[in-house]
Short mmCIF file of C-alpha atoms in Angstrom, two decimals:
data_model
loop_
_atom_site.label_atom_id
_atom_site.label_comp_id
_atom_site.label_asym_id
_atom_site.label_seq_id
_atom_site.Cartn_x
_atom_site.Cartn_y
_atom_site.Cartn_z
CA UNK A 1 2.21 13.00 -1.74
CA UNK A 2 5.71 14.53 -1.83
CA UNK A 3 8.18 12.30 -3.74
CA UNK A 4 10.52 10.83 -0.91
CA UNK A 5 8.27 10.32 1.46
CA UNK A 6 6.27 7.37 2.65
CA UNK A 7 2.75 7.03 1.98
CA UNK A 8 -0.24 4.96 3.01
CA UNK A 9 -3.02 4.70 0.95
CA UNK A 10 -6.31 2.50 1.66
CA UNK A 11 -8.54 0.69 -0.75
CA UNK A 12 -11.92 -1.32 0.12
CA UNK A 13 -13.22 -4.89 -0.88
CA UNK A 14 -15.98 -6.11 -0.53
CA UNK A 15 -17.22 -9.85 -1.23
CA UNK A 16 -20.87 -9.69 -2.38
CA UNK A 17 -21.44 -13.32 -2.81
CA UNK A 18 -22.42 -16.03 -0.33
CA UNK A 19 -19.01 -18.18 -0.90
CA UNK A 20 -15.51 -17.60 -0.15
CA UNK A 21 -13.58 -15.54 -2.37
CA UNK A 22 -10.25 -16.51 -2.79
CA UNK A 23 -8.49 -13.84 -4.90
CA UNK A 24 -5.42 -12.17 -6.12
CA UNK A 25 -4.53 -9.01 -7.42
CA UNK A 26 -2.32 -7.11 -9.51
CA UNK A 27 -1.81 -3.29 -9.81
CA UNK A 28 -1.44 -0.70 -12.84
CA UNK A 29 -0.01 2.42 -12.47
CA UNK A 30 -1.01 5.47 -14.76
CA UNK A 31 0.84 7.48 -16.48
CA UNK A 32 2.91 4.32 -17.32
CA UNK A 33 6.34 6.22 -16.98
CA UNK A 34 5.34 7.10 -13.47
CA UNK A 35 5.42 3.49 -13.06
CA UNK A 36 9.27 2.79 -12.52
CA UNK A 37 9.10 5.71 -9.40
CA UNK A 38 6.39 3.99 -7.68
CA UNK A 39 7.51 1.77 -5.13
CA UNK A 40 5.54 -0.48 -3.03
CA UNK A 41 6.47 -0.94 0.57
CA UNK A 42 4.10 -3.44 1.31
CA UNK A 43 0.55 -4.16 0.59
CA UNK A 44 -1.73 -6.42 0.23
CA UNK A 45 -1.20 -7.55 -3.79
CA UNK A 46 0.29 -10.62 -5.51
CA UNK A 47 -0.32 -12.98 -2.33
CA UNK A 48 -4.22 -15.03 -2.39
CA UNK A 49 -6.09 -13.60 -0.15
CA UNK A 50 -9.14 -14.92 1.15
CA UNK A 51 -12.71 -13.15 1.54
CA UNK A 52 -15.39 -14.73 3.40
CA UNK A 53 -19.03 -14.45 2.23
CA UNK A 54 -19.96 -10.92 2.78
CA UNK A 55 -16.80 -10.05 4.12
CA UNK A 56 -15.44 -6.44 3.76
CA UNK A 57 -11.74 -5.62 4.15
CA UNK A 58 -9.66 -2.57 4.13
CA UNK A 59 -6.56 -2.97 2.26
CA UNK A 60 -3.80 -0.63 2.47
CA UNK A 61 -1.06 0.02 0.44
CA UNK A 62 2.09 1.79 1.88
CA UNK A 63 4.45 2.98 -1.08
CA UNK A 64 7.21 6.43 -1.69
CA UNK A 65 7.48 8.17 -4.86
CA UNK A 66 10.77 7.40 -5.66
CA UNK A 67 12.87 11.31 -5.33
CA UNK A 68 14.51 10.92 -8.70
CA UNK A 69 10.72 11.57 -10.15
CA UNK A 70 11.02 15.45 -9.50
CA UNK A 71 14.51 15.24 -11.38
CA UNK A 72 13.42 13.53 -14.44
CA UNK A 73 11.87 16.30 -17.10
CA UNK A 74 9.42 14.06 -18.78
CA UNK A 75 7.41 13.95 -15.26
CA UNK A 76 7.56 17.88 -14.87
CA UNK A 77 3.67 17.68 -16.01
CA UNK A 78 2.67 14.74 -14.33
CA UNK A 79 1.18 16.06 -11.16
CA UNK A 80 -1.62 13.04 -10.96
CA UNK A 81 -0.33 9.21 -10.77
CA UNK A 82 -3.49 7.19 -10.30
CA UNK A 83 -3.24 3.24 -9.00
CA UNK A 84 -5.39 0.59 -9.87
CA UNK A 85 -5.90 -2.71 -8.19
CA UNK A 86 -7.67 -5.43 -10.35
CA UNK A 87 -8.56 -8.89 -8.41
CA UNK A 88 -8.82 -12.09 -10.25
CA UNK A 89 -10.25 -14.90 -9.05
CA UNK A 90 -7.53 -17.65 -7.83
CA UNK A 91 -7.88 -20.76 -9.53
CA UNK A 92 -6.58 -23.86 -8.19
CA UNK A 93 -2.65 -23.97 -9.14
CA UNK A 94 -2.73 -20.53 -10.73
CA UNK A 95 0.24 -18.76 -8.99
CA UNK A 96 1.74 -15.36 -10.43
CA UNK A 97 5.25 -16.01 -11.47
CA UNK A 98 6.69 -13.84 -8.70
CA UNK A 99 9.01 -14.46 -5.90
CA UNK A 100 6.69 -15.63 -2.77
CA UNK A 101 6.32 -13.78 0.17
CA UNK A 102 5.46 -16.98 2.71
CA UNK B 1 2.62 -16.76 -23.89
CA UNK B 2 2.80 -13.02 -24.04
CA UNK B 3 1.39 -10.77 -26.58
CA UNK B 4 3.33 -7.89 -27.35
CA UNK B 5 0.54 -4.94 -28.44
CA UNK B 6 2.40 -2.19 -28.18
CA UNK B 7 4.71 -1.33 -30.70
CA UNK B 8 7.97 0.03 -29.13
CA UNK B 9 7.09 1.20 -25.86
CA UNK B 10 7.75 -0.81 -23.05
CA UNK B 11 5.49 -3.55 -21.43
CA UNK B 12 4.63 -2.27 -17.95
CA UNK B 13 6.03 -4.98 -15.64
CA UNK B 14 4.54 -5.15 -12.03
CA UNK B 15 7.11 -5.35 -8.81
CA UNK B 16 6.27 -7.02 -5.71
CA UNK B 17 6.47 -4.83 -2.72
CA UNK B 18 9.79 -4.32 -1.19
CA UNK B 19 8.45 -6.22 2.04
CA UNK B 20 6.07 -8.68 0.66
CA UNK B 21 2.34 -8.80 1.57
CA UNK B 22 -0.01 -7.43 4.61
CA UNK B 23 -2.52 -9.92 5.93
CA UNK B 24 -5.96 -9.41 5.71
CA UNK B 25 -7.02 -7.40 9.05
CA UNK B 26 -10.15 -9.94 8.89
CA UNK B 27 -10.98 -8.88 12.16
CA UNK B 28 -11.06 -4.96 11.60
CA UNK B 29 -8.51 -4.65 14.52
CA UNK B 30 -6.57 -1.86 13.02
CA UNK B 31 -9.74 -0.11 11.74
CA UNK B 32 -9.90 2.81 14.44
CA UNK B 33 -6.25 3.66 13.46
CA UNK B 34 -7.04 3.71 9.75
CA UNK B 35 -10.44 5.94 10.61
CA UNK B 36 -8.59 8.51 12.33
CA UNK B 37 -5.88 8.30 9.62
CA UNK B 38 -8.84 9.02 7.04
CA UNK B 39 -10.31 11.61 9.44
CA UNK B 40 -7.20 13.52 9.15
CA UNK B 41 -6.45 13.32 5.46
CA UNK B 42 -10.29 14.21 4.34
CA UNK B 43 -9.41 17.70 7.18
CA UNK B 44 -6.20 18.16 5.98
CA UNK B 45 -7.48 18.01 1.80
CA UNK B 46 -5.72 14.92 1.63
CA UNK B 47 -2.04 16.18 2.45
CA UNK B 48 -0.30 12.72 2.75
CA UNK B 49 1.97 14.75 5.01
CA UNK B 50 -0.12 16.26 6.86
CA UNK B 51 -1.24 12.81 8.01
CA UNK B 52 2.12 10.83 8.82
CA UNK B 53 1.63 10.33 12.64
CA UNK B 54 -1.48 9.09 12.36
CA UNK B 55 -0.11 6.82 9.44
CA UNK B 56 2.76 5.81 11.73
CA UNK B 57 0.35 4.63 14.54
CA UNK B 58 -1.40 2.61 11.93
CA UNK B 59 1.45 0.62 11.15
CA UNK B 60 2.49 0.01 14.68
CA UNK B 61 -0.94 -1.37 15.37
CA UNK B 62 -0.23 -3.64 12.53
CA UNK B 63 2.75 -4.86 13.59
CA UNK B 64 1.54 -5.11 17.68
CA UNK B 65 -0.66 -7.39 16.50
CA UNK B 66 1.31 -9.37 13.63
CA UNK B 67 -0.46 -8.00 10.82
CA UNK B 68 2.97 -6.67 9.39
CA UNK B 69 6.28 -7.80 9.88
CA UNK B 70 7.85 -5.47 12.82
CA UNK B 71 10.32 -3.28 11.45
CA UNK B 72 12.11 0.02 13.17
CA UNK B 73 9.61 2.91 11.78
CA UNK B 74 13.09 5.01 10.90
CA UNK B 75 13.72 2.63 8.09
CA UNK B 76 10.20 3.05 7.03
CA UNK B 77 10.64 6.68 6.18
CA UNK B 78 9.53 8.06 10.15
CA UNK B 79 12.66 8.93 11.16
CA UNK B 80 11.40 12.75 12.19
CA UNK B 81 8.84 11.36 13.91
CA UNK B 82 10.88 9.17 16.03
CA UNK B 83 13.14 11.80 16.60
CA UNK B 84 10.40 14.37 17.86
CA UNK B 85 8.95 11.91 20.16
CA UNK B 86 12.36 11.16 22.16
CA UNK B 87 12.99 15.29 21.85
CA UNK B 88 9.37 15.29 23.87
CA UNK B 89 9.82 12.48 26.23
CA UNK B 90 11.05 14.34 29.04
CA UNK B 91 7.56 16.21 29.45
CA UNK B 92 5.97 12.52 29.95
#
């Protein structure tokens, strides 16, 4: 991924169980200064979204590196930035203090 | 109710994306666009670059059938691609 330039990136999830799966998620970024570069475009985090029993989904993420990354000299080593997804269950009135996205 | 662990540095606060959320493609409608996106990065070692047309059609399939907002693909970093189609349109 060159910094600048928009990226897509796919992850998979998979609802094991027999029930619907309401669930929402919230991402990590690693190292944690790369974490003010990244910038998502859109994808498929902070909103509930709903998995049916056994469903399987592809979820993509589409994000840039922001340019200003290759100018700052504590990322000169950082040639890896990994992204995490974690899902928690929704709970009934449990909303993520974020601006909604209908 | 926060707990602040770490002593000095920063707590790492997460952004929403710039243009919200994707719905679920329950249906798997876009899944033959993301497969040959896939194809192409696992040939091309995973060049992000490499892949960017096929990343491009993706997201028009999206948006074709209102799994993401429609927005012009020059503002979502495809300019050159744009521009080399209309350079190749009169051999259509």
């Amino acid at each position: 991924v060159v910094p600048g330039e928009t990226a897509l990136a796919f992850y998979k999830a998979k609802n094991p169980t027999d029930k619907p799966i309401v669930g929402i998620s919230t991402y990590n970024v690693i190292p944690f200064e790369a974490g003010q570069y990244f910038n998502k475009i859109q994808c498929f985090c902070f909103e509930e979204q709903r998995l049916n029993p056994q469903e399987e989904v592809d979820m993509p993420v589409f994000f840039y590196i922001d340019p200003e990354f290759a100018e700052d000299p504590k990322m000169a080593k950082v040639d890896l930035i990994t992204l995490s997804y974690t899902f928690f269950e929704a709970k009934e009135g449990q909303k993520l203090a974020l601006p909604g996205y209908q | 109710m926060s707990t602040a662990m770490n002593f000095g540095s920063k707590s790492f606060k997460p952004r929403p994306p710039d243009k919200g959320a994707f719905p679920l493609d329950h249906f798997g409608e876009c899944s033959a666009f993301k497969e040959r996106f896939m194809e192409c990065l696992r040939h091309s070692g995973y060049e992000s670059g490499a892949c960017r047309q096929r990343a491009m059609a993706y997201l028009e399939c999206r948006m074709e059938r209102q799994l993401m907002a429609n927005e012009p693909l020059e503002k979502l970093g495809f300019k050159d691609l744009i521009d080399e189609k209309s350079e190749a349109k009169p051999e259509k």
